[in-house]
Amino acid sequence: MSDRRGPIVTLDGPAGSGKSTTAKAVAERLGFRHLDSGGLYRALTLALLEAGTPVEEWNALTEEDMRALDVRVSSSGTSFDILVGGRRVSEELRGPEVTEYVPFLASLAPSRASLLHLQRMAGEDGRLVADGRDMGTVVYPSAEVKVYLVADLQQRARRRLKEVGHEDPTDEEIEAAAAALAARDRQDSEREHSPLRKPEDAHLIDTTRLGFEEQVAAIEALARAVERD
Ligand code: DC
């Protein structure tokens, strides 16, 4: 296992496939740290919105400009806090404006380059569970355990609605949420830089009919198996 002190586990997959909650639970069970890489792209987006930089100008920004936004991570128990200019950010990363603009920001090569080193540093010692879109393909290509999570679109839409407190949505609400997720999947999969795709050496786990406990246990078992090697 390279010269790390433990394995890196990557979880990639489309929006609403349950990556972040699963990754967090797997990390807690293993005593590893969890990195939510989507949070980093959200933090860059938040920083640009707060700075008042017009969205039409984002594609002229350089890697240096992105770095100057000062997005960092700071290790905190089994996770990482995300900091913007030294301020810890969390709930504000989930706001509607950030959610609207983050796919565009994440499609820009300088944003990806500016976050690469930071993500690699977070995984330097291993013992990390990282979730996102390009964890197994670009950021940690030598990760010991790679997982690609999928779930059918309707199911992902229901989960997304439940996350925002919508326990009993109508068919129309599910259709609208599914259409939004499908649009996001297209943006993430069709972009030029680090598109969402299954790493060739990833385990494919379809969570449509799996309970949360089962999917966490399956990934935990994969990680424990490589730890024993
Ligand atoms: O997983 P999420 O919804 O927090 O991700 C937010 C956006 O960031 C989404 O458009 C996909 C993008 N993203 C990415 O391009 N690469 C990653 N490793 C993680 C997220």
PDB file of C-alpha atoms and ligand atoms in Angstrom:
ATOM      1  CA  MET A   1       0.000   0.000   0.000  1.00  0.00           C
ATOM      2  CA  SER A   2       2.316   2.828  -1.251  1.00  0.00           C
ATOM      3  CA  ASP A   3       4.026   4.756   1.551  1.00  0.00           C
ATOM      4  CA  ARG A   4       0.792   5.918   3.173  1.00  0.00           C
ATOM      5  CA  ARG A   5      -0.191   4.900   6.678  1.00  0.00           C
ATOM      6  CA  GLY A   6      -3.485   3.496   5.531  1.00  0.00           C
ATOM      7  CA  PRO A   7      -5.724   3.221   2.501  1.00  0.00           C
ATOM      8  CA  ILE A   8      -7.599   5.874   0.589  1.00  0.00           C
ATOM      9  CA  VAL A   9     -11.217   5.028  -0.200  1.00  0.00           C
ATOM     10  CA  THR A  10     -12.857   7.004  -3.013  1.00  0.00           C
ATOM     11  CA  LEU A  11     -16.600   7.335  -3.606  1.00  0.00           C
ATOM     12  CA  ASP A  12     -17.675   8.884  -6.870  1.00  0.00           C
ATOM     13  CA  GLY A  13     -21.086   9.054  -8.472  1.00  0.00           C
ATOM     14  CA  PRO A  14     -23.899  11.312  -9.632  1.00  0.00           C
ATOM     15  CA  ALA A  15     -25.775  13.828  -7.488  1.00  0.00           C
ATOM     16  CA  GLY A  16     -28.116  12.263  -4.957  1.00  0.00           C
ATOM     17  CA  SER A  17     -26.493   8.829  -5.041  1.00  0.00           C
ATOM     18  CA  GLY A  18     -25.836   9.127  -1.310  1.00  0.00           C
ATOM     19  CA  LYS A  19     -22.077   9.624  -1.556  1.00  0.00           C
ATOM     20  CA  SER A  20     -21.518  12.155   1.203  1.00  0.00           C
ATOM     21  CA  THR A  21     -23.644  10.585   3.917  1.00  0.00           C
ATOM     22  CA  THR A  22     -22.240   7.164   3.042  1.00  0.00           C
ATOM     23  CA  ALA A  23     -18.642   8.424   2.973  1.00  0.00           C
ATOM     24  CA  LYS A  24     -19.089  10.128   6.331  1.00  0.00           C
ATOM     25  CA  ALA A  25     -20.482   6.973   7.956  1.00  0.00           C
ATOM     26  CA  VAL A  26     -17.777   4.749   6.427  1.00  0.00           C
ATOM     27  CA  ALA A  27     -15.062   7.111   7.669  1.00  0.00           C
ATOM     28  CA  GLU A  28     -16.512   7.102  11.184  1.00  0.00           C
ATOM     29  CA  ARG A  29     -16.606   3.292  11.295  1.00  0.00           C
ATOM     30  CA  LEU A  30     -13.024   3.010  10.089  1.00  0.00           C
ATOM     31  CA  GLY A  31     -11.691   5.904  12.169  1.00  0.00           C
ATOM     32  CA  PHE A  32     -10.583   7.558   8.902  1.00  0.00           C
ATOM     33  CA  ARG A  33     -11.193  11.144   7.883  1.00  0.00           C
ATOM     34  CA  HIS A  34     -13.897  12.182   5.444  1.00  0.00           C
ATOM     35  CA  LEU A  35     -13.303  14.725   2.704  1.00  0.00           C
ATOM     36  CA  ASP A  36     -16.391  16.115   0.935  1.00  0.00           C
ATOM     37  CA  SER A  37     -14.751  17.461  -2.225  1.00  0.00           C
ATOM     38  CA  GLY A  38     -18.034  18.930  -3.487  1.00  0.00           C
ATOM     39  CA  GLY A  39     -17.840  21.231  -0.454  1.00  0.00           C
ATOM     40  CA  LEU A  40     -14.578  22.665  -1.792  1.00  0.00           C
ATOM     41  CA  TYR A  41     -16.149  23.591  -5.146  1.00  0.00           C
ATOM     42  CA  ARG A  42     -19.088  25.018  -3.242  1.00  0.00           C
ATOM     43  CA  ALA A  43     -16.690  27.076  -1.074  1.00  0.00           C
ATOM     44  CA  LEU A  44     -14.979  28.567  -4.147  1.00  0.00           C
ATOM     45  CA  THR A  45     -18.409  29.421  -5.540  1.00  0.00           C
ATOM     46  CA  LEU A  46     -19.471  31.037  -2.255  1.00  0.00           C
ATOM     47  CA  ALA A  47     -16.258  33.080  -2.151  1.00  0.00           C
ATOM     48  CA  LEU A  48     -16.811  34.397  -5.693  1.00  0.00           C
ATOM     49  CA  LEU A  49     -20.446  35.252  -5.000  1.00  0.00           C
ATOM     50  CA  GLU A  50     -19.511  37.028  -1.765  1.00  0.00           C
ATOM     51  CA  ALA A  51     -16.749  38.946  -3.547  1.00  0.00           C
ATOM     52  CA  GLY A  52     -19.391  40.145  -6.031  1.00  0.00           C
ATOM     53  CA  THR A  53     -17.463  38.800  -9.047  1.00  0.00           C
ATOM     54  CA  PRO A  54     -20.035  38.677 -11.885  1.00  0.00           C
ATOM     55  CA  VAL A  55     -20.656  35.115 -13.102  1.00  0.00           C
ATOM     56  CA  GLU A  56     -19.931  36.211 -16.701  1.00  0.00           C
ATOM     57  CA  GLU A  57     -16.347  36.906 -15.615  1.00  0.00           C
ATOM     58  CA  TRP A  58     -15.673  33.575 -13.933  1.00  0.00           C
ATOM     59  CA  ASN A  59     -14.299  31.889 -17.027  1.00  0.00           C
ATOM     60  CA  ALA A  60     -11.588  34.553 -17.332  1.00  0.00           C
ATOM     61  CA  LEU A  61     -10.232  33.775 -13.849  1.00  0.00           C
ATOM     62  CA  THR A  62      -6.815  32.135 -13.558  1.00  0.00           C
ATOM     63  CA  GLU A  63      -5.641  29.471 -11.142  1.00  0.00           C
ATOM     64  CA  GLU A  64      -3.917  32.255  -9.202  1.00  0.00           C
ATOM     65  CA  ASP A  65      -7.206  34.127  -8.897  1.00  0.00           C
ATOM     66  CA  MET A  66      -8.871  30.949  -7.594  1.00  0.00           C
ATOM     67  CA  ARG A  67      -6.102  30.403  -5.053  1.00  0.00           C
ATOM     68  CA  ALA A  68      -6.464  33.986  -3.866  1.00  0.00           C
ATOM     69  CA  LEU A  69     -10.002  33.123  -2.738  1.00  0.00           C
ATOM     70  CA  ASP A  70      -8.241  31.240   0.053  1.00  0.00           C
ATOM     71  CA  VAL A  71     -10.280  28.047   0.333  1.00  0.00           C
ATOM     72  CA  ARG A  72      -8.577  25.682   2.749  1.00  0.00           C
ATOM     73  CA  VAL A  73      -9.326  22.617   4.829  1.00  0.00           C
ATOM     74  CA  SER A  74      -8.504  22.059   8.440  1.00  0.00           C
ATOM     75  CA  SER A  75      -8.528  18.644  10.017  1.00  0.00           C
ATOM     76  CA  SER A  76     -11.247  18.245  12.668  1.00  0.00           C
ATOM     77  CA  GLY A  77     -11.759  14.822  14.255  1.00  0.00           C
ATOM     78  CA  THR A  78     -12.932  12.440  11.539  1.00  0.00           C
ATOM     79  CA  SER A  79     -13.652  15.199   9.051  1.00  0.00           C
ATOM     80  CA  PHE A  80     -12.267  18.387   7.590  1.00  0.00           C
ATOM     81  CA  ASP A  81     -13.632  21.829   8.213  1.00  0.00           C
ATOM     82  CA  ILE A  82     -13.777  23.975   5.088  1.00  0.00           C
ATOM     83  CA  LEU A  83     -12.461  27.501   5.510  1.00  0.00           C
ATOM     84  CA  VAL A  84     -12.871  30.531   3.255  1.00  0.00           C
ATOM     85  CA  GLY A  85     -10.454  33.315   4.173  1.00  0.00           C
ATOM     86  CA  GLY A  86      -9.994  31.632   7.566  1.00  0.00           C
ATOM     87  CA  ARG A  87     -13.766  31.518   8.280  1.00  0.00           C
ATOM     88  CA  ARG A  88     -15.376  28.112   8.770  1.00  0.00           C
ATOM     89  CA  VAL A  89     -18.242  27.598   6.328  1.00  0.00           C
ATOM     90  CA  SER A  90     -20.862  24.883   6.376  1.00  0.00           C
ATOM     91  CA  GLU A  91     -24.615  25.520   5.968  1.00  0.00           C
ATOM     92  CA  GLU A  92     -24.015  28.441   3.598  1.00  0.00           C
ATOM     93  CA  LEU A  93     -22.439  25.954   1.134  1.00  0.00           C
ATOM     94  CA  ARG A  94     -25.877  24.368   0.592  1.00  0.00           C
ATOM     95  CA  GLY A  95     -27.724  27.590  -0.251  1.00  0.00           C
ATOM     96  CA  PRO A  96     -29.676  27.847  -3.547  1.00  0.00           C
ATOM     97  CA  GLU A  97     -27.353  30.377  -5.173  1.00  0.00           C
ATOM     98  CA  VAL A  98     -24.229  28.310  -4.507  1.00  0.00           C
ATOM     99  CA  THR A  99     -26.078  25.191  -5.713  1.00  0.00           C
ATOM    100  CA  GLU A 100     -27.083  26.967  -8.915  1.00  0.00           C
ATOM    101  CA  TYR A 101     -23.624  28.191  -9.873  1.00  0.00           C
ATOM    102  CA  VAL A 102     -21.315  25.459  -8.568  1.00  0.00           C
ATOM    103  CA  PRO A 103     -21.613  23.172 -11.645  1.00  0.00           C
ATOM    104  CA  PHE A 104     -20.350  26.025 -13.841  1.00  0.00           C
ATOM    105  CA  LEU A 105     -17.494  26.845 -11.476  1.00  0.00           C
ATOM    106  CA  ALA A 106     -16.552  23.147 -11.276  1.00  0.00           C
ATOM    107  CA  SER A 107     -16.387  22.963 -15.087  1.00  0.00           C
ATOM    108  CA  LEU A 108     -13.541  25.530 -15.209  1.00  0.00           C
ATOM    109  CA  ALA A 109     -10.018  24.087 -15.364  1.00  0.00           C
ATOM    110  CA  PRO A 110      -8.437  26.759 -13.067  1.00  0.00           C
ATOM    111  CA  SER A 111     -10.890  25.941 -10.277  1.00  0.00           C
ATOM    112  CA  ARG A 112      -9.966  22.248 -10.476  1.00  0.00           C
ATOM    113  CA  ALA A 113      -6.230  22.976 -10.603  1.00  0.00           C
ATOM    114  CA  SER A 114      -6.461  25.305  -7.607  1.00  0.00           C
ATOM    115  CA  LEU A 115      -8.031  22.561  -5.450  1.00  0.00           C
ATOM    116  CA  LEU A 116      -5.924  19.605  -6.552  1.00  0.00           C
ATOM    117  CA  HIS A 117      -2.933  20.137  -4.267  1.00  0.00           C
ATOM    118  CA  LEU A 118      -5.151  20.734  -1.269  1.00  0.00           C
ATOM    119  CA  GLN A 119      -7.019  17.464  -1.868  1.00  0.00           C
ATOM    120  CA  ARG A 120      -3.803  15.501  -2.379  1.00  0.00           C
ATOM    121  CA  MET A 121      -2.364  16.921   0.865  1.00  0.00           C
ATOM    122  CA  ALA A 122      -5.495  15.833   2.736  1.00  0.00           C
ATOM    123  CA  GLY A 123      -4.831  12.284   1.526  1.00  0.00           C
ATOM    124  CA  GLU A 124      -1.085  12.286   2.066  1.00  0.00           C
ATOM    125  CA  ASP A 125      -1.163   9.901   5.024  1.00  0.00           C
ATOM    126  CA  GLY A 126      -4.045   7.802   3.707  1.00  0.00           C
ATOM    127  CA  ARG A 127      -6.809   6.772   6.135  1.00  0.00           C
ATOM    128  CA  LEU A 128      -9.162   8.932   4.102  1.00  0.00           C
ATOM    129  CA  VAL A 129     -12.625   8.482   2.606  1.00  0.00           C
ATOM    130  CA  ALA A 130     -13.106  11.074  -0.152  1.00  0.00           C
ATOM    131  CA  ASP A 131     -16.317  11.604  -2.088  1.00  0.00           C
ATOM    132  CA  GLY A 132     -16.947  13.570  -5.268  1.00  0.00           C
ATOM    133  CA  ARG A 133     -16.908  13.151  -9.046  1.00  0.00           C
ATOM    134  CA  ASP A 134     -13.219  12.640  -9.884  1.00  0.00           C
ATOM    135  CA  MET A 135     -11.758  11.190  -6.694  1.00  0.00           C
ATOM    136  CA  GLY A 136     -10.843   7.814  -8.199  1.00  0.00           C
ATOM    137  CA  THR A 137     -10.033   9.081 -11.697  1.00  0.00           C
ATOM    138  CA  VAL A 138      -8.006  12.274 -11.187  1.00  0.00           C
ATOM    139  CA  VAL A 139      -7.351  13.221  -7.578  1.00  0.00           C
ATOM    140  CA  TYR A 140      -6.402   9.834  -6.059  1.00  0.00           C
ATOM    141  CA  PRO A 141      -5.803   7.519  -9.038  1.00  0.00           C
ATOM    142  CA  SER A 142      -3.755   5.173  -6.833  1.00  0.00           C
ATOM    143  CA  ALA A 143      -6.474   4.837  -4.139  1.00  0.00           C
ATOM    144  CA  GLU A 144      -6.635   1.315  -2.736  1.00  0.00           C
ATOM    145  CA  VAL A 145     -10.454   1.147  -2.742  1.00  0.00           C
ATOM    146  CA  LYS A 146     -12.578   2.841  -5.382  1.00  0.00           C
ATOM    147  CA  VAL A 147     -16.348   2.796  -5.324  1.00  0.00           C
ATOM    148  CA  TYR A 148     -18.792   4.167  -7.871  1.00  0.00           C
ATOM    149  CA  LEU A 149     -22.271   4.657  -6.432  1.00  0.00           C
ATOM    150  CA  VAL A 150     -25.342   4.746  -8.630  1.00  0.00           C
ATOM    151  CA  ALA A 151     -29.084   4.746  -7.957  1.00  0.00           C
ATOM    152  CA  ASP A 152     -32.031   5.205 -10.269  1.00  0.00           C
ATOM    153  CA  LEU A 153     -33.093   8.748 -10.948  1.00  0.00           C
ATOM    154  CA  GLN A 154     -36.505   8.594  -9.231  1.00  0.00           C
ATOM    155  CA  GLN A 155     -34.939   7.165  -6.119  1.00  0.00           C
ATOM    156  CA  ARG A 156     -32.252   9.855  -6.053  1.00  0.00           C
ATOM    157  CA  ALA A 157     -34.935  12.514  -6.478  1.00  0.00           C
ATOM    158  CA  ARG A 158     -36.901  11.095  -3.530  1.00  0.00           C
ATOM    159  CA  ARG A 159     -33.766  11.099  -1.374  1.00  0.00           C
ATOM    160  CA  ARG A 160     -32.943  14.682  -2.296  1.00  0.00           C
ATOM    161  CA  LEU A 161     -36.469  15.800  -1.351  1.00  0.00           C
ATOM    162  CA  LYS A 162     -36.277  13.914   1.921  1.00  0.00           C
ATOM    163  CA  GLU A 163     -32.985  15.644   2.750  1.00  0.00           C
ATOM    164  CA  VAL A 164     -34.780  18.974   2.586  1.00  0.00           C
ATOM    165  CA  GLY A 165     -37.589  17.739   4.824  1.00  0.00           C
ATOM    166  CA  HIS A 166     -40.010  16.673   2.082  1.00  0.00           C
ATOM    167  CA  GLU A 167     -41.131  13.270   3.382  1.00  0.00           C
ATOM    168  CA  ASP A 168     -44.190  12.715   1.197  1.00  0.00           C
ATOM    169  CA  PRO A 169     -43.712  14.433  -2.182  1.00  0.00           C
ATOM    170  CA  THR A 170     -46.269  14.353  -4.989  1.00  0.00           C
ATOM    171  CA  ASP A 171     -45.465  12.718  -8.342  1.00  0.00           C
ATOM    172  CA  GLU A 172     -45.024  16.182  -9.864  1.00  0.00           C
ATOM    173  CA  GLU A 173     -42.525  17.182  -7.186  1.00  0.00           C
ATOM    174  CA  ILE A 174     -40.558  13.978  -7.745  1.00  0.00           C
ATOM    175  CA  GLU A 175     -40.561  14.601 -11.522  1.00  0.00           C
ATOM    176  CA  ALA A 176     -39.289  18.171 -11.048  1.00  0.00           C
ATOM    177  CA  ALA A 177     -36.520  17.053  -8.678  1.00  0.00           C
ATOM    178  CA  ALA A 178     -35.573  14.232 -11.088  1.00  0.00           C
ATOM    179  CA  ALA A 179     -35.327  16.687 -13.990  1.00  0.00           C
ATOM    180  CA  ALA A 180     -33.038  18.963 -11.948  1.00  0.00           C
ATOM    181  CA  LEU A 181     -30.799  16.019 -11.031  1.00  0.00           C
ATOM    182  CA  ALA A 182     -30.688  14.812 -14.649  1.00  0.00           C
ATOM    183  CA  ALA A 183     -29.608  18.284 -15.777  1.00  0.00           C
ATOM    184  CA  ARG A 184     -26.876  18.329 -13.152  1.00  0.00           C
ATOM    185  CA  ASP A 185     -25.694  14.845 -14.167  1.00  0.00           C
ATOM    186  CA  ARG A 186     -25.398  16.039 -17.759  1.00  0.00           C
ATOM    187  CA  GLN A 187     -23.361  19.065 -16.732  1.00  0.00           C
ATOM    188  CA  ASP A 188     -21.008  16.971 -14.601  1.00  0.00           C
ATOM    189  CA  SER A 189     -20.617  14.155 -17.157  1.00  0.00           C
ATOM    190  CA  GLU A 190     -20.300  16.174 -20.343  1.00  0.00           C
ATOM    191  CA  ARG A 191     -17.807  18.768 -19.174  1.00  0.00           C
ATOM    192  CA  GLU A 192     -14.307  18.740 -20.642  1.00  0.00           C
ATOM    193  CA  HIS A 193     -12.260  18.753 -17.436  1.00  0.00           C
ATOM    194  CA  SER A 194     -12.506  15.829 -14.994  1.00  0.00           C
ATOM    195  CA  PRO A 195     -15.952  14.681 -16.124  1.00  0.00           C
ATOM    196  CA  LEU A 196     -17.918  12.355 -13.911  1.00  0.00           C
ATOM    197  CA  ARG A 197     -17.207   8.781 -14.965  1.00  0.00           C
ATOM    198  CA  LYS A 198     -16.704   5.443 -13.297  1.00  0.00           C
ATOM    199  CA  PRO A 199     -13.031   4.677 -12.664  1.00  0.00           C
ATOM    200  CA  GLU A 200     -12.233   1.443 -14.528  1.00  0.00           C
ATOM    201  CA  ASP A 201     -11.052  -0.234 -11.349  1.00  0.00           C
ATOM    202  CA  ALA A 202     -14.001   0.890  -9.186  1.00  0.00           C
ATOM    203  CA  HIS A 203     -16.547  -1.366  -7.505  1.00  0.00           C
ATOM    204  CA  LEU A 204     -19.981  -0.459  -8.828  1.00  0.00           C
ATOM    205  CA  ILE A 205     -22.600  -0.308  -6.074  1.00  0.00           C
ATOM    206  CA  ASP A 206     -26.224   0.317  -7.015  1.00  0.00           C
ATOM    207  CA  THR A 207     -27.940   1.765  -3.951  1.00  0.00           C
ATOM    208  CA  THR A 208     -31.460   1.869  -5.437  1.00  0.00           C
ATOM    209  CA  ARG A 209     -32.615  -1.050  -3.336  1.00  0.00           C
ATOM    210  CA  LEU A 210     -29.853  -1.187  -0.754  1.00  0.00           C
ATOM    211  CA  GLY A 211     -30.454   0.036   2.768  1.00  0.00           C
ATOM    212  CA  PHE A 212     -28.048   2.644   4.101  1.00  0.00           C
ATOM    213  CA  GLU A 213     -26.592   0.183   6.596  1.00  0.00           C
ATOM    214  CA  GLU A 214     -25.918  -2.383   3.846  1.00  0.00           C
ATOM    215  CA  GLN A 215     -24.096   0.039   1.608  1.00  0.00           C
ATOM    216  CA  VAL A 216     -21.963   1.382   4.446  1.00  0.00           C
ATOM    217  CA  ALA A 217     -21.105  -2.151   5.557  1.00  0.00           C
ATOM    218  CA  ALA A 218     -20.184  -3.204   1.999  1.00  0.00           C
ATOM    219  CA  ILE A 219     -17.703  -0.343   1.603  1.00  0.00           C
ATOM    220  CA  GLU A 220     -16.328  -0.775   5.105  1.00  0.00           C
ATOM    221  CA  ALA A 221     -15.636  -4.439   4.280  1.00  0.00           C
ATOM    222  CA  LEU A 222     -13.747  -3.477   1.108  1.00  0.00           C
ATOM    223  CA  ALA A 223     -11.551  -1.105   3.104  1.00  0.00           C
ATOM    224  CA  ARG A 224     -10.920  -3.593   5.904  1.00  0.00           C
ATOM    225  CA  ALA A 225      -9.888  -6.212   3.341  1.00  0.00           C
ATOM    226  CA  VAL A 226      -7.137  -3.985   1.911  1.00  0.00           C
ATOM    227  CA  GLU A 227      -6.029  -2.906   5.396  1.00  0.00           C
ATOM    228  CA  ARG A 228      -5.340  -6.569   6.197  1.00  0.00           C
ATOM    229  CA  ASP A 229      -3.191  -7.035   3.052  1.00  0.00           C
TER     230      ASP A 229
HETATM  231  O1   DC B   1     -21.585  16.769  -4.492  1.00  0.00           O
HETATM  232  P1   DC B   1     -22.011  18.243  -4.535  1.00  0.00           P
HETATM  233  O2   DC B   1     -23.436  18.464  -4.960  1.00  0.00           O
HETATM  234  O3   DC B   1     -21.678  18.985  -3.283  1.00  0.00           O
HETATM  235  O4   DC B   1     -21.088  18.865  -5.684  1.00  0.00           O
HETATM  236  C1   DC B   1     -21.197  20.205  -6.029  1.00  0.00           C
HETATM  237  C2   DC B   1     -20.714  20.428  -7.468  1.00  0.00           C
HETATM  238  O5   DC B   1     -19.311  20.246  -7.539  1.00  0.00           O
HETATM  239  C3   DC B   1     -21.341  19.524  -8.517  1.00  0.00           C
HETATM  240  O6   DC B   1     -21.704  20.310  -9.642  1.00  0.00           O
HETATM  241  C4   DC B   1     -20.242  18.595  -8.916  1.00  0.00           C
HETATM  242  C5   DC B   1     -18.980  19.340  -8.580  1.00  0.00           C
HETATM  243  N1   DC B   1     -17.925  18.462  -8.099  1.00  0.00           N
HETATM  244  C6   DC B   1     -16.910  18.190  -8.971  1.00  0.00           C
HETATM  245  O7   DC B   1     -16.926  18.649 -10.099  1.00  0.00           O
HETATM  246  N2   DC B   1     -15.877  17.409  -8.563  1.00  0.00           N
HETATM  247  C7   DC B   1     -15.860  16.889  -7.338  1.00  0.00           C
HETATM  248  N3   DC B   1     -14.828  16.116  -6.979  1.00  0.00           N
HETATM  249  C8   DC B   1     -16.907  17.145  -6.432  1.00  0.00           C
HETATM  250  C9   DC B   1     -17.946  17.951  -6.857  1.00  0.00           C
END
